[in-house]
Amino acid sequence: MSILLTNDTRAIIQGITGRIGSIQAMWMKKYGTNIVAGVTPGNGGTEVERIPVYDDVFETVEKHQANASVIFVPAPFAKDAVLEAIDAGIKLIVCVPEHIPVNDTLIMRSKAQEKGVILIGPNTPGIISPGIGKLGIMPANMFNKGRIGLLSRSGTLSYEVAGYINAAGYGQSTMIGIGGDPIRGADISVYLQQFDEDPDTDIVVLVGEIGGSVEEDAANYAKNMKKPVIAFIAGKNAPEGKKMGHAGAIIDGKQGTVESKVKALKEAGVIVADRIAEIPELINKLYENQNISEIASAKE
Amino acid sequence: MKLLEHQGKQFLSSWDIPVPRGIVVKTKEKAKEAFHEFNGKAVLKIQVPVGGRGKAGGVKLVNSINDIDEFFAKWQGRDFKSFPVETFLIEEILNIKSEMYISIALNPKAGGLIFIFSREGGVDIEEVAEKTPEKVLKLNLKPTEEYKEYYFRKELRKFGLKGKILTKLSRLAEKLYLNFKKNDLMLVEINPLVIVEKGEIFAADSKIEVDDSGIFRHKQFQEFRELEYITELEKEAQDIGVTYVKLDGDIGIIASGAGLAMETIDLVNAAGYKSANFLETGGGITKELIHRSVHLVTKDKNVRAVIVSLYGGVNPLVEAAKGLVSGKQSLDRDVLIIAKALGNQQEECWKILEEAGIPILKNHRSEDIVEVLKQRLEVAS
């Protein structure tokens, strides 16, 4: 069915009265997401898109049993919003804003880990479980329900890859934008493990890019996965030392290049697509060659 | 933002970390003038925000005016790894007894910071760590803890240091750590850290990287931002609110996401063309932002066509379409502009572009937009 964002999710929107928060509240609700409340300190008692607004996160947990939050608070204040959600007992936090200072992310990340909270992002389009809901800014019409787990560092590329997957007649169990910053909340291995254990996901597709080592970490975890992983890495023509849009997308000497990532992934048995357009063929092959569940049990 | 060596040393110095006496110059004449203050020998270094200059001859011991002439002949007006060489640092020569390495950096893997020290400096620390890991001390620093001088003293002592040099290093480590956190840095590295005959320590080089996202709360870096080592076009991009990286081809790229822009560049290049730039709008598209982006990309006179690739999630596609139309119509030369757009408001967006005669691709396939480019360019020639 899906991971993390499921039928049990009762979500709130922090920063719901802001310019972006209020528009995105409308899109998320329109898609059918179970949004139980919004929070903007000082605006308690009002409504946005007929969603009740509260002054703090604790009240939404008490009154609506909220268990997930999507953050639309401006970057300078995002850390405090995330810490409030963690403290209030929220277990899934989607941190959308870009340009959050790395030192703030380090604190959010370690507090989340301490309390067993899954923090997606920051600098993420969010998470969508087609047919169930979305917490984030991705256009919903880019995603179809299906059995492919999709992970991406880039929002726009996740839309592109989903488009190719949909056109081939497949769809996504869940898509997670893991975040474009150098430091992320949850590690890639957390998502890979969830997909590996999800009875409704057959194959995981990972969309990476230059810079950092998240693809190498993924390779390391994929070695012991039951399910096949297909990866694609963007940025073959990126020059050294230049930040390619995402704060984390930068080649530093020999580190972070497409070649080094592809090598690590291939060595771990991950199938690497040279072009995005190849991904549907690779999925076809996996389904044709063998029943996926047979592959899974053979690996066990 | 990566500070240049001399900018970084300014900060180290303000944290009471000794640096060699040096003078920043932009011209050969000024360098010769400055040379007279260094008793007939000095070090001359190009100032670029990227590593590897030593191996390329960008750091040189100069003993005469002739040496300076040679160095400037080699470097002035040249690029180093695509960064124009514009500034030089001329410095006193230290009486080196030994060279060490010290740094604090982000540690994405552990979700914290990492302190690295080695008694072997002036070399590639990654190489030393790989070949002889016992020579490198690495300490993971947790973001939620406060580390004091005694912590570094204890760890450095266990690593085999003692006496005066131990406390000098532990105090230096604490300074770097505190200033790393206080200033929202991503890297502070001194390599080599020089120990001179009298036992004093000097930062002979400096690498400091500032977190761009943290600059809003640090006035001291905002002025560096003004001086940041970027081209006119990159400055304009900052002003518009987009990221622009110049490449050396003739096909302009505008995309509403970093991954999408990189992917489009890869596909354009794979098809035998060459991308002229990377331009990523991020999530704040307005009509004006796209209008100005079209002008920015086409300011590079090599650019003969532009691909605009957009997804409407947080971005309003209708505004984008309006900006694209007004941008194209106000250009002073004829440039082929083709677009691809999907997402919220897509139908309205397509209609606006079609009415303005801008070819619009209505699917997710970036390969197809490159195909459209190919056809149009073939027709044009």
XYZ file of C-alpha atoms in Angstrom:
681
model
C 0.000 0.000 0.000
C 2.463 2.635 1.127
C 5.073 3.578 3.711
C 5.080 6.304 6.403
C 2.111 8.172 4.949
C -0.720 5.636 5.345
C -4.427 5.428 6.117
C -3.516 5.936 9.786
C -1.881 9.308 9.156
C -3.534 12.288 10.879
C -1.617 15.290 9.649
C -1.288 18.917 10.650
C 0.173 21.824 8.680
C 2.571 24.107 10.583
C 2.567 27.542 8.989
C -0.900 26.982 7.478
C -1.827 30.687 7.341
C 1.264 31.688 5.318
C 1.267 32.427 1.585
C 2.600 29.000 0.598
C 1.062 27.110 3.521
C -2.493 28.173 2.720
C -2.259 27.360 -1.008
C -0.625 24.018 -0.329
C -3.261 23.250 2.325
C -5.842 23.580 -0.426
C -3.974 21.217 -2.785
C -3.281 18.626 -0.064
C -6.882 18.621 1.073
C -8.171 18.469 -2.499
C -6.067 15.336 -3.006
C -7.828 13.703 -0.068
C -5.063 13.901 2.521
C -6.289 13.496 6.078
C -5.380 16.988 7.335
C -6.841 17.294 10.839
C -5.559 20.741 11.833
C -3.200 23.616 11.165
C -0.898 25.589 13.461
C 0.130 29.236 13.350
C 0.954 30.825 16.709
C -1.399 33.768 17.213
C -4.032 32.521 14.751
C -5.686 29.912 16.968
C -9.451 29.714 16.507
C -9.441 30.637 12.823
C -9.835 28.355 9.787
C -7.998 27.823 6.494
C -9.738 25.756 3.810
C -12.161 24.734 6.588
C -9.219 23.269 8.525
C -9.189 24.420 12.201
C -6.112 26.460 13.151
C -4.440 26.241 16.589
C -1.759 28.214 18.421
C 0.462 25.258 19.165
C 1.111 21.687 18.099
C 0.311 20.162 21.528
C -3.348 21.146 21.227
C -3.687 19.407 17.859
C -2.298 16.220 19.392
C -4.746 16.467 22.318
C -7.811 17.324 20.273
C -7.187 15.553 16.971
C -4.609 12.859 17.818
C -2.319 14.361 15.181
C 0.655 12.098 14.377
C 2.254 13.788 11.343
C 3.186 17.334 10.424
C 4.217 19.163 7.288
C 6.253 22.328 7.877
C 5.685 25.528 5.841
C 7.332 27.856 8.347
C 9.983 30.232 6.887
C 13.532 28.821 7.055
C 14.840 31.007 9.924
C 12.053 29.677 12.208
C 11.776 26.141 10.874
C 14.029 24.590 13.517
C 11.812 25.728 16.381
C 8.700 24.512 14.571
C 10.247 21.071 14.091
C 11.417 20.879 17.710
C 7.897 21.812 18.857
C 6.413 19.020 16.752
C 8.931 16.504 18.115
C 8.244 17.608 21.679
C 4.480 17.326 21.148
C 4.858 13.682 20.130
C 4.480 13.930 16.334
C 6.142 10.886 14.729
C 6.442 11.899 11.066
C 7.648 15.391 10.149
C 7.986 16.669 6.592
C 10.214 19.740 6.507
C 9.637 21.489 3.174
C 11.573 24.809 3.438
C 14.815 25.455 1.601
C 17.752 27.491 3.013
C 17.589 26.234 6.591
C 21.043 26.733 8.195
C 22.893 23.429 8.412
C 23.577 23.911 12.113
C 19.818 24.058 12.683
C 19.303 20.884 10.678
C 21.935 19.100 12.769
C 19.949 19.878 15.919
C 16.588 18.900 14.374
C 18.082 15.681 13.094
C 19.587 14.584 16.371
C 16.464 15.446 18.386
C 14.324 13.527 15.901
C 16.585 10.493 16.158
C 16.548 10.665 19.942
C 12.736 10.542 19.990
C 12.305 7.998 17.185
C 10.762 10.582 14.855
C 11.131 10.312 11.088
C 12.126 13.716 9.755
C 11.864 13.995 5.956
C 13.953 16.786 4.404
C 14.637 19.642 4.805
C 14.482 21.149 1.326
C 12.071 18.472 0.139
C 8.940 18.333 -2.036
C 7.628 15.961 0.663
C 5.972 12.559 0.573
C 3.061 11.233 -1.484
C 1.323 7.892 -1.206
C -0.866 7.917 -4.329
C -4.498 7.248 -3.499
C -3.949 8.013 0.189
C -2.567 11.517 0.468
C 0.344 13.860 0.149
C 2.297 15.964 2.594
C 4.257 18.429 0.511
C 4.285 20.521 -2.608
C 4.465 17.959 -5.402
C 1.771 18.212 -8.106
C -0.489 15.231 -7.413
C -1.264 14.537 -11.068
C 2.363 13.433 -11.599
C 1.863 10.275 -9.534
C -0.137 7.084 -9.999
C -0.906 4.351 -7.550
C 1.317 1.318 -7.986
C 4.035 -0.922 -6.580
C 7.255 1.023 -7.192
C 8.876 2.754 -4.213
C 10.431 6.028 -5.344
C 13.164 7.999 -3.542
C 14.597 11.212 -4.942
C 16.983 13.979 -3.949
C 15.349 16.276 -6.471
C 11.650 17.139 -6.497
C 11.396 17.927 -10.194
C 13.270 14.779 -11.200
C 10.937 12.660 -9.081
C 8.037 14.052 -11.148
C 9.913 13.244 -14.327
C 10.756 9.682 -13.257
C 7.208 9.078 -12.015
C 5.995 10.206 -15.439
C 8.095 7.545 -17.139
C 6.987 4.884 -14.646
C 3.311 5.799 -15.127
C 3.591 5.807 -18.922
C 4.857 2.212 -18.765
C 1.731 1.200 -16.850
C 3.206 1.123 -13.363
C 2.810 3.474 -10.418
C 4.216 4.368 -7.019
C 3.489 2.888 -3.606
C 5.075 5.962 -2.026
C 7.407 8.707 -3.285
C 9.688 10.474 -0.837
C 11.809 13.518 -1.628
C 14.708 12.885 0.732
C 15.935 16.507 0.548
C 18.505 18.495 -1.394
C 20.617 19.745 1.524
C 23.950 18.289 2.656
C 22.416 17.159 5.962
C 19.084 15.346 6.087
C 16.753 14.301 8.857
C 16.235 10.586 8.289
C 18.984 8.545 6.673
C 18.376 6.927 3.286
C 18.615 3.504 4.962
C 15.430 4.236 6.951
C 13.414 4.632 3.753
C 15.061 1.669 2.053
C 14.256 -0.536 5.037
C 10.621 0.612 5.043
C 10.248 -0.178 1.352
C 12.014 -3.512 1.754
C 9.505 -4.497 4.437
C 6.424 -3.073 2.709
C 4.298 -5.902 1.242
C 2.980 -3.557 -1.431
C 6.305 -2.400 -2.844
C 8.095 -4.623 -5.401
C 11.002 -2.496 -6.616
C 12.730 0.642 -5.317
C 13.854 3.385 -7.701
C 16.443 5.838 -6.360
C 17.017 9.140 -8.138
C 20.330 10.606 -7.033
C 22.571 13.436 -8.076
C 26.150 14.656 -7.712
C 27.600 15.643 -4.344
C 27.539 14.146 -0.856
C 27.447 10.432 -0.173
C 23.793 9.490 0.124
C 23.992 7.234 -2.951
C 27.019 5.471 -1.458
C 25.084 5.007 1.805
C 22.152 3.640 -0.190
C 24.493 1.224 -1.985
C 25.780 0.027 1.331
C 22.274 -0.702 2.614
C 21.024 -2.169 -0.688
C 23.589 -4.981 -0.452
C 21.377 -6.671 2.108
C 17.970 -5.827 0.697
C 15.532 -8.460 -0.467
C 14.065 -6.240 -3.181
C 15.799 -4.975 -6.310
C 16.915 -1.341 -6.478
C 17.257 0.699 -9.670
C 19.236 3.948 -9.494
C 19.805 6.953 -11.713
C 22.304 9.756 -11.003
C 21.951 13.253 -12.496
C 24.781 15.699 -13.106
C 27.291 14.093 -15.501
C 28.177 17.496 -16.933
C 28.380 19.459 -13.684
C 31.670 21.343 -13.232
C 33.765 20.863 -10.087
C 33.304 23.269 -7.191
C 29.977 24.749 -8.333
C 26.790 24.354 -6.354
C 24.198 23.041 -8.781
C 21.070 24.560 -7.257
C 20.796 22.246 -4.291
C 23.132 23.118 -1.439
C 24.228 19.471 -1.386
C 24.876 19.149 -5.114
C 28.543 20.016 -5.427
C 31.534 18.053 -6.678
C 34.511 18.386 -4.356
C 37.699 17.064 -5.963
C 37.105 13.420 -6.871
C 34.270 13.141 -4.373
C 30.628 13.221 -5.283
C 30.966 12.593 -9.019
C 28.489 10.537 -11.049
C 31.226 7.982 -11.799
C 32.103 7.357 -8.135
C 28.433 6.937 -7.221
C 27.661 4.633 -10.131
C 30.661 2.499 -9.185
C 29.540 2.139 -5.560
C 25.965 1.321 -6.609
C 26.993 -1.262 -9.196
C 29.343 -2.950 -6.771
C 26.436 -3.299 -4.366
C 24.304 -5.016 -7.003
C 22.095 -2.000 -7.693
C 20.886 -1.712 -11.286
C 22.042 1.640 -12.655
C 20.124 3.378 -15.450
C 22.261 5.537 -17.701
C 19.217 7.591 -18.745
C 15.873 8.112 -17.004
C 14.115 6.772 -20.099
C 15.712 3.371 -19.453
C 14.031 2.962 -16.078
C 10.705 1.550 -17.405
C 12.582 -1.078 -19.472
C 14.580 -2.096 -16.424
C 11.374 -2.443 -14.425
C 9.822 -4.485 -17.252
C 12.812 -6.798 -17.242
C 12.641 -7.332 -13.502
C 8.971 -8.221 -13.738
C 9.449 -10.419 -16.812
C 12.499 -12.347 -15.706
C 11.106 -13.487 -12.452
C 8.247 -13.015 -10.143
C 9.477 -10.241 -7.857
C 8.409 -12.072 -4.744
C 10.495 -15.016 -5.940
C 13.489 -12.701 -6.202
C 12.758 -11.525 -2.697
C 12.507 -14.992 -1.230
C 15.583 -16.193 -3.110
C 17.612 -13.456 -1.454
C 16.382 -14.388 2.007
C 30.206 30.550 0.125
C 33.879 29.664 0.092
C 36.130 32.396 1.393
C 39.390 33.030 -0.410
C 42.554 32.239 1.537
C 43.229 35.862 2.455
C 39.620 36.449 3.513
C 39.714 33.340 5.679
C 42.959 34.451 7.268
C 41.321 37.741 8.170
C 38.831 35.763 10.250
C 41.445 33.448 11.767
C 43.388 36.513 12.766
C 40.306 38.057 14.373
C 39.974 34.874 16.446
C 43.576 35.444 17.650
C 45.046 32.681 15.508
C 48.442 33.839 14.159
C 48.786 34.088 10.371
C 51.884 35.030 8.321
C 52.300 38.697 7.421
C 50.824 39.166 3.945
C 49.644 41.706 1.390
C 46.785 41.254 -1.068
C 47.465 42.553 -4.593
C 45.662 42.604 -7.904
C 48.472 43.649 -10.256
C 52.069 42.770 -11.006
C 53.178 46.320 -10.172
C 51.607 46.173 -6.733
C 53.131 42.748 -6.174
C 56.603 44.116 -6.973
C 56.026 47.028 -4.637
C 54.903 44.695 -1.864
C 57.851 42.361 -2.490
C 60.265 44.995 -1.126
C 58.741 44.535 2.313
C 59.776 40.885 2.519
C 63.613 40.999 2.519
C 64.158 39.532 -0.910
C 62.046 36.416 -0.599
C 58.349 35.714 -0.264
C 55.578 33.322 -1.224
C 53.205 34.306 -3.993
C 49.813 32.576 -4.208
C 46.837 32.856 -6.528
C 43.541 33.373 -4.679
C 40.846 31.002 -5.908
C 38.001 29.315 -4.020
C 38.989 25.807 -5.084
C 41.786 23.384 -4.130
C 44.696 21.955 -6.088
C 46.490 25.221 -6.917
C 49.797 24.082 -5.328
C 50.179 21.166 -7.724
C 49.332 23.438 -10.652
C 52.058 25.939 -9.762
C 49.696 28.483 -8.206
C 51.886 28.787 -5.104
C 55.491 29.847 -5.661
C 58.530 30.895 -3.721
C 59.797 34.124 -5.273
C 63.355 35.387 -4.807
C 63.441 38.172 -7.360
C 61.394 40.637 -9.399
C 62.023 38.308 -12.298
C 60.239 35.475 -10.471
C 57.242 37.759 -9.981
C 57.166 38.585 -13.702
C 57.175 34.892 -14.509
C 54.408 34.103 -12.034
C 52.141 36.854 -13.363
C 52.859 35.853 -16.955
C 51.631 32.398 -16.051
C 48.534 33.426 -14.093
C 47.235 36.916 -14.751
C 44.024 36.862 -16.740
C 43.930 33.070 -16.700
C 41.360 30.702 -15.239
C 41.997 28.062 -12.638
C 39.354 25.308 -12.737
C 36.971 27.815 -14.379
C 37.585 30.491 -11.713
C 39.269 33.629 -13.099
C 42.524 34.447 -11.287
C 42.145 38.063 -10.175
C 43.706 38.325 -6.726
C 47.140 37.352 -5.386
C 48.513 37.035 -1.881
C 52.178 37.779 -1.205
C 53.388 36.557 2.174
C 56.431 36.326 4.408
C 58.314 33.043 4.474
C 58.015 31.207 7.776
C 60.896 29.477 9.479
C 59.202 26.093 9.376
C 60.037 23.426 11.935
C 57.115 21.165 11.152
C 53.771 21.179 9.373
C 50.543 19.822 10.811
C 46.887 19.605 9.780
C 43.769 20.680 11.669
C 40.156 21.084 10.599
C 36.532 20.991 11.608
C 33.977 20.048 8.987
C 30.407 18.934 8.589
C 30.006 15.205 8.894
C 26.863 14.331 6.948
C 27.304 10.606 7.590
C 27.209 10.953 11.384
C 24.899 13.952 11.354
C 27.353 16.102 13.255
C 30.750 17.712 12.981
C 34.127 16.085 12.606
C 37.437 17.270 14.059
C 40.514 16.089 12.147
C 44.135 16.475 13.218
C 47.397 15.111 11.851
C 51.038 15.740 12.586
C 51.596 15.528 8.857
C 50.395 18.693 7.173
C 50.763 20.372 3.828
C 49.623 17.181 2.124
C 46.344 15.694 0.971
C 44.777 14.594 4.265
C 42.466 12.103 2.540
C 45.526 10.336 1.160
C 47.265 10.258 4.527
C 44.098 8.922 6.160
C 43.803 6.207 3.548
C 47.423 5.034 3.580
C 48.251 5.556 7.239
C 45.059 5.928 9.259
C 47.022 5.774 12.512
C 48.516 9.174 11.694
C 45.140 10.908 11.607
C 42.986 11.708 14.621
C 39.280 11.924 13.820
C 36.700 12.883 16.432
C 32.966 12.897 15.815
C 31.342 15.868 17.526
C 27.652 15.589 18.363
C 25.492 18.618 17.568
C 23.673 18.562 20.887
C 26.819 18.556 23.038
C 29.227 21.329 24.039
C 32.896 20.487 23.727
C 35.416 22.305 25.916
C 39.146 22.795 25.600
C 39.825 19.884 27.997
C 38.079 17.461 25.659
C 40.448 18.259 22.793
C 43.410 18.268 25.242
C 42.543 14.790 26.471
C 42.086 13.385 22.967
C 45.244 15.010 21.578
C 47.206 13.767 24.599
C 45.991 10.227 23.956
C 47.088 10.756 20.351
C 50.660 11.277 21.621
C 51.058 15.027 22.116
C 52.265 16.636 25.302
C 53.467 19.829 26.955
C 53.279 23.304 25.418
C 52.396 22.197 21.903
C 49.528 20.082 23.289
C 47.862 23.027 24.993
C 48.499 25.303 22.010
C 46.678 22.808 19.816
C 43.840 22.112 22.249
C 43.182 25.849 22.574
C 43.293 26.214 18.806
C 40.864 23.299 18.439
C 38.414 24.864 20.879
C 38.628 28.203 19.042
C 37.914 26.590 15.697
C 35.041 24.584 17.189
C 33.385 27.561 18.901
C 33.746 29.801 15.865
C 32.495 27.069 13.555
C 29.240 26.931 15.517
C 28.968 30.638 16.199
C 29.435 31.666 12.560
C 27.427 28.925 10.816
C 30.451 27.520 8.997
C 30.578 24.324 6.976
C 34.350 23.946 6.971
C 37.357 25.489 8.640
C 40.667 23.944 7.651
C 44.271 24.982 8.326
C 46.639 23.012 6.127
C 49.465 23.375 6.778
C 49.418 24.521 10.344
C 53.040 25.572 10.685
C 55.148 25.226 13.828
C 58.097 27.650 13.607
C 61.515 27.321 15.249
C 60.425 29.168 18.382
C 57.458 26.831 18.856
C 54.771 29.305 17.801
C 51.962 28.106 15.518
C 50.839 29.840 12.315
C 47.990 29.234 9.895
C 49.931 29.092 6.634
C 46.789 28.428 4.621
C 43.086 28.791 5.291
C 39.965 27.190 3.915
C 36.701 28.488 5.294
C 33.300 27.683 3.890
C 30.305 29.602 5.160
C 26.796 28.136 5.098
C 24.895 30.296 2.592
C 21.659 29.554 4.441
C 23.110 30.931 7.689
C 24.444 34.222 6.311
C 21.224 36.068 7.165
C 22.219 35.989 10.835
C 25.865 37.019 10.354
C 26.541 40.595 9.325
C 30.288 39.947 9.058
C 29.792 37.658 6.068
C 27.220 39.795 4.289
C 29.925 42.199 3.121
C 31.966 39.278 1.798
C 28.926 38.253 -0.152
C 29.192 41.576 -2.002
C 32.806 40.763 -2.824
C 32.081 37.123 -3.500
C 34.041 35.581 -6.228
C 31.360 35.565 -8.845
C 30.848 36.883 -12.336
C 28.511 39.687 -13.397
C 25.956 37.165 -14.621
C 26.101 35.232 -11.336
C 25.595 38.490 -9.445
C 22.574 39.300 -11.532
C 21.256 35.797 -10.922
C 21.547 36.378 -7.168
C 19.612 39.579 -7.594
C 16.853 37.787 -9.533
C 16.818 34.980 -6.980
C 17.959 32.100 -9.187
C 21.078 29.940 -9.334
C 23.175 30.405 -12.467
C 26.307 28.513 -13.437
C 27.931 29.291 -16.777
C 28.986 26.381 -18.970
C 30.666 26.675 -22.338
C 28.018 25.678 -24.876
C 25.309 27.467 -26.863
C 22.030 25.989 -25.609
C 20.545 27.919 -22.688
C 18.783 25.988 -19.907
C 16.119 27.259 -17.515
C 14.503 24.734 -15.176
C 12.290 24.911 -12.127
C 14.397 22.440 -10.163
C 18.046 21.599 -9.679
C 17.730 17.933 -10.617
C 15.663 18.763 -13.685
C 18.227 21.349 -14.812
C 21.135 18.910 -14.401
C 19.216 16.194 -16.231
C 18.336 18.535 -19.106
C 21.992 19.557 -19.432
C 23.058 15.903 -19.505
C 20.508 15.106 -22.230
C 21.366 18.147 -24.360
C 25.055 17.243 -24.197
C 24.371 13.559 -24.885
C 22.500 14.592 -28.043
C 25.654 16.234 -29.376
C 24.868 19.818 -28.383
C 26.467 21.779 -25.588
C 24.622 23.466 -22.753
C 25.487 27.113 -22.169
C 24.461 27.276 -18.537
C 22.649 25.860 -15.557
C 19.792 28.069 -14.353
C 17.521 26.869 -11.585
C 14.585 28.977 -10.441
C 13.780 27.218 -7.190
C 10.250 27.467 -5.823
C 9.733 31.217 -6.035
C 8.692 31.712 -9.661
C 7.003 34.989 -10.562
C 6.365 36.533 -13.971
C 9.294 38.897 -13.422
C 11.650 36.134 -12.322
C 11.132 34.195 -15.541
C 11.210 37.338 -17.682
C 14.584 38.320 -16.213
C 15.893 34.739 -16.377
C 15.256 34.666 -20.136
C 17.235 37.884 -20.490
C 20.018 36.628 -18.231
C 20.544 33.394 -20.120
C 20.537 35.103 -23.524
C 23.022 37.781 -22.443
C 25.608 35.172 -23.308
C 25.767 35.939 -27.049
C 26.725 32.350 -27.854
C 23.271 31.204 -26.833
C 21.172 30.403 -29.902
C 18.349 28.479 -28.255
C 16.838 28.121 -24.789
C 15.041 25.173 -23.225
C 12.629 26.076 -20.440
C 11.503 23.120 -18.349
C 8.929 23.628 -15.606
C 6.894 21.714 -13.070
C 4.037 23.401 -11.253
C 4.058 22.199 -7.668
C 4.830 25.188 -5.526
C 5.513 27.223 -8.673
C 2.636 28.989 -10.499
C 2.807 27.881 -14.146
C 0.564 30.705 -15.370
C 2.936 33.347 -14.007
C 5.836 31.442 -15.514
C 4.158 31.370 -18.939
C 3.470 35.114 -18.833
C 7.082 35.825 -17.896
C 8.336 33.616 -20.679
C 6.208 35.393 -23.278
C 7.164 38.896 -22.128
C 10.810 37.850 -21.797
C 10.969 36.494 -25.338
C 9.103 39.417 -26.851
C 11.434 41.959 -25.279
C 14.695 40.332 -26.424
C 16.741 42.379 -28.870
C 17.689 39.350 -30.938
C 15.973 36.264 -32.251
C 16.552 33.262 -30.005
C 14.667 29.994 -30.287
C 12.792 29.349 -27.063
C 11.044 26.036 -26.451
C 9.232 24.976 -23.297
C 8.015 21.950 -21.404
C 5.552 22.363 -18.554
C 3.473 20.058 -16.386
C 1.655 20.303 -13.065
C -0.892 22.565 -11.391
C -2.412 25.076 -13.881
C -0.818 23.291 -16.837
C -3.678 23.849 -19.342
C -3.743 27.608 -18.814
C 0.019 27.752 -19.086
C 0.026 25.810 -22.369
C -2.645 28.085 -23.819
C -0.662 31.251 -23.092
C 2.490 29.819 -24.646
C 0.699 28.479 -27.719
C -0.955 31.828 -28.362
C 2.476 33.463 -28.228
C 3.927 30.916 -30.650
C 6.294 29.315 -28.151
C 6.585 25.567 -28.842
C 5.358 23.699 -25.765
C 5.884 20.053 -24.925
C 3.078 18.621 -22.825
C 4.612 15.487 -21.386
C 7.177 14.481 -18.772
C 9.894 13.358 -21.192
C 12.954 15.594 -21.156
C 14.337 13.477 -23.994
C 11.462 14.754 -26.124
C 12.243 18.408 -25.489
C 15.777 17.753 -26.720
C 14.214 16.127 -29.796
C 12.110 19.259 -30.366
C 15.266 21.334 -30.051
C 16.985 19.205 -32.659
C 14.127 19.512 -35.155
C 13.801 23.253 -34.715
C 17.522 23.867 -35.082
C 17.645 21.705 -38.197
C 14.744 23.632 -39.717
C 16.455 26.901 -38.822
C 19.657 25.916 -40.570
